Amino acid sequence: MRAILAAFFAVVLTRIFYGRVELLYVIGLGIFLMGMSYVTEYYRQKKDKK
């Protein structure tokens, strides 16, 4: 689910800021977005344990 959402938002954001969809930008942004979702989940779970 996260990979699909990351890919979708990567395409949308690339289209908004660059005007066209380039595969390299979409892949890089998708990896970044998915990584950030895992980072925020880690910190949220860490916070909930306290």
CSV table of N, CA and C in Angstrom, one decimal:
chain,number,residue,atom,x,y,z
A,1,MET,N,0.8,-1.2,0.0
A,1,MET,CA,0.0,0.0,0.0
A,1,MET,C,0.9,1.3,0.0
A,2,ARG,N,1.9,1.2,0.8
A,2,ARG,CA,2.8,2.4,0.9
A,2,ARG,C,3.5,2.6,-0.4
A,3,ALA,N,3.9,1.5,-1.1
A,3,ALA,CA,4.6,1.7,-2.3
A,3,ALA,C,3.7,2.3,-3.4
A,4,ILE,N,2.5,1.9,-3.4
A,4,ILE,CA,1.5,2.4,-4.4
A,4,ILE,C,1.3,3.9,-4.2
A,5,LEU,N,1.0,4.2,-2.9
A,5,LEU,CA,0.8,5.6,-2.6
A,5,LEU,C,2.1,6.5,-2.9
A,6,ALA,N,3.2,6.0,-2.5
A,6,ALA,CA,4.5,6.7,-2.8
A,6,ALA,C,4.6,6.9,-4.3
A,7,ALA,N,4.4,5.9,-5.1
A,7,ALA,CA,4.5,6.0,-6.5
A,7,ALA,C,3.5,7.1,-7.1
A,8,PHE,N,2.3,7.0,-6.6
A,8,PHE,CA,1.3,7.9,-7.1
A,8,PHE,C,1.6,9.4,-6.7
A,9,PHE,N,2.0,9.6,-5.5
A,9,PHE,CA,2.4,11.0,-5.1
A,9,PHE,C,3.7,11.4,-5.7
A,10,ALA,N,4.6,10.5,-6.0
A,10,ALA,CA,5.8,10.9,-6.7
A,10,ALA,C,5.5,11.3,-8.1
A,11,VAL,N,4.6,10.7,-8.8
A,11,VAL,CA,4.2,11.1,-10.2
A,11,VAL,C,3.5,12.4,-10.1
A,12,VAL,N,2.6,12.6,-9.2
A,12,VAL,CA,1.8,13.9,-9.1
A,12,VAL,C,2.8,15.0,-8.7
A,13,LEU,N,3.7,14.8,-7.8
A,13,LEU,CA,4.6,15.9,-7.4
A,13,LEU,C,5.6,16.2,-8.5
A,14,THR,N,6.1,15.2,-9.2
A,14,THR,CA,7.0,15.4,-10.3
A,14,THR,C,6.3,16.2,-11.4
A,15,ARG,N,5.0,15.8,-11.7
A,15,ARG,CA,4.2,16.5,-12.7
A,15,ARG,C,4.0,18.0,-12.4
A,16,ILE,N,3.7,18.2,-11.1
A,16,ILE,CA,3.5,19.6,-10.6
A,16,ILE,C,4.7,20.5,-10.8
A,17,PHE,N,5.9,20.0,-10.3
A,17,PHE,CA,7.1,20.8,-10.2
A,17,PHE,C,7.9,20.8,-11.5
A,18,TYR,N,7.9,19.7,-12.2
A,18,TYR,CA,8.7,19.7,-13.5
A,18,TYR,C,7.9,19.8,-14.7
A,19,GLY,N,6.6,19.6,-14.7
A,19,GLY,CA,5.8,19.7,-15.9
A,19,GLY,C,5.7,18.5,-16.7
A,20,ARG,N,6.6,17.5,-16.4
A,20,ARG,CA,6.6,16.2,-17.2
A,20,ARG,C,7.0,15.1,-16.2
A,21,VAL,N,6.7,13.9,-16.5
A,21,VAL,CA,7.0,12.8,-15.6
A,21,VAL,C,8.2,12.1,-16.2
A,22,GLU,N,9.3,12.2,-15.5
A,22,GLU,CA,10.6,11.5,-15.8
A,22,GLU,C,10.8,10.3,-14.9
A,23,LEU,N,11.1,9.2,-15.4
A,23,LEU,CA,11.2,8.0,-14.6
A,23,LEU,C,12.2,8.1,-13.5
A,24,LEU,N,13.3,8.7,-13.7
A,24,LEU,CA,14.4,8.8,-12.7
A,24,LEU,C,13.9,9.6,-11.5
A,25,TYR,N,13.2,10.7,-11.8
A,25,TYR,CA,12.7,11.6,-10.7
A,25,TYR,C,11.6,10.9,-9.9
A,26,VAL,N,10.8,10.2,-10.6
A,26,VAL,CA,9.7,9.4,-10.0
A,26,VAL,C,10.2,8.3,-9.1
A,27,ILE,N,11.2,7.6,-9.5
A,27,ILE,CA,11.8,6.5,-8.7
A,27,ILE,C,12.5,7.1,-7.5
A,28,GLY,N,13.3,8.1,-7.7
A,28,GLY,CA,14.0,8.8,-6.5
A,28,GLY,C,13.0,9.3,-5.5
A,29,LEU,N,12.0,10.1,-6.0
A,29,LEU,CA,11.0,10.7,-5.1
A,29,LEU,C,10.2,9.6,-4.4
A,30,GLY,N,9.9,8.5,-5.1
A,30,GLY,CA,9.1,7.5,-4.6
A,30,GLY,C,9.8,6.8,-3.4
A,31,ILE,N,11.1,6.5,-3.6
A,31,ILE,CA,11.9,5.9,-2.6
A,31,ILE,C,12.0,6.8,-1.4
A,32,PHE,N,12.2,8.1,-1.6
A,32,PHE,CA,12.3,9.0,-0.5
A,32,PHE,C,11.0,9.1,0.3
A,33,LEU,N,9.9,9.1,-0.4
A,33,LEU,CA,8.6,9.2,0.3
A,33,LEU,C,8.3,8.0,1.1
A,34,MET,N,8.6,6.8,0.5
A,34,MET,CA,8.3,5.6,1.2
A,34,MET,C,9.3,5.5,2.4
A,35,GLY,N,10.5,5.9,2.3
A,35,GLY,CA,11.4,5.9,3.4
A,35,GLY,C,11.0,6.8,4.5
A,36,MET,N,10.5,8.0,4.1
A,36,MET,CA,10.0,8.9,5.2
A,36,MET,C,8.8,8.4,5.9
A,37,SER,N,7.9,7.6,5.2
A,37,SER,CA,6.8,7.0,5.9
A,37,SER,C,7.2,6.0,6.9
A,38,TYR,N,8.3,5.2,6.6
A,38,TYR,CA,8.8,4.3,7.7
A,38,TYR,C,9.4,5.1,8.8
A,39,VAL,N,10.1,6.1,8.5
A,39,VAL,CA,10.8,6.9,9.6
A,39,VAL,C,9.7,7.5,10.5
A,40,THR,N,8.7,8.1,9.9
A,40,THR,CA,7.7,8.7,10.8
A,40,THR,C,6.9,7.7,11.6
A,41,GLU,N,6.7,6.5,11.0
A,41,GLU,CA,6.0,5.5,11.8
A,41,GLU,C,6.9,5.0,12.9
A,42,TYR,N,8.2,4.9,12.7
A,42,TYR,CA,9.1,4.5,13.8
A,42,TYR,C,9.0,5.5,14.9
A,43,TYR,N,9.1,6.8,14.6
A,43,TYR,CA,9.0,7.8,15.7
A,43,TYR,C,7.7,7.8,16.4
A,44,ARG,N,6.6,7.6,15.6
A,44,ARG,CA,5.3,7.6,16.2
A,44,ARG,C,5.2,6.4,17.2
A,45,GLN,N,5.6,5.2,16.8
A,45,GLN,CA,5.6,4.1,17.7
A,45,GLN,C,6.5,4.2,18.9
A,46,LYS,N,7.6,4.9,18.7
A,46,LYS,CA,8.5,5.1,19.8
A,46,LYS,C,7.8,6.1,20.8
A,47,LYS,N,7.1,7.1,20.3
A,47,LYS,CA,6.4,8.0,21.2
A,47,LYS,C,5.3,7.4,22.0
A,48,ASP,N,4.6,6.5,21.3
A,48,ASP,CA,3.4,5.8,21.9
A,48,ASP,C,3.9,4.8,23.0
A,49,LYS,N,5.1,4.3,23.0
A,49,LYS,CA,5.5,3.4,24.0
A,49,LYS,C,5.8,4.1,25.3
A,50,LYS,N,6.1,5.4,25.3
A,50,LYS,CA,6.5,6.1,26.5
A,50,LYS,C,5.3,6.4,27.4
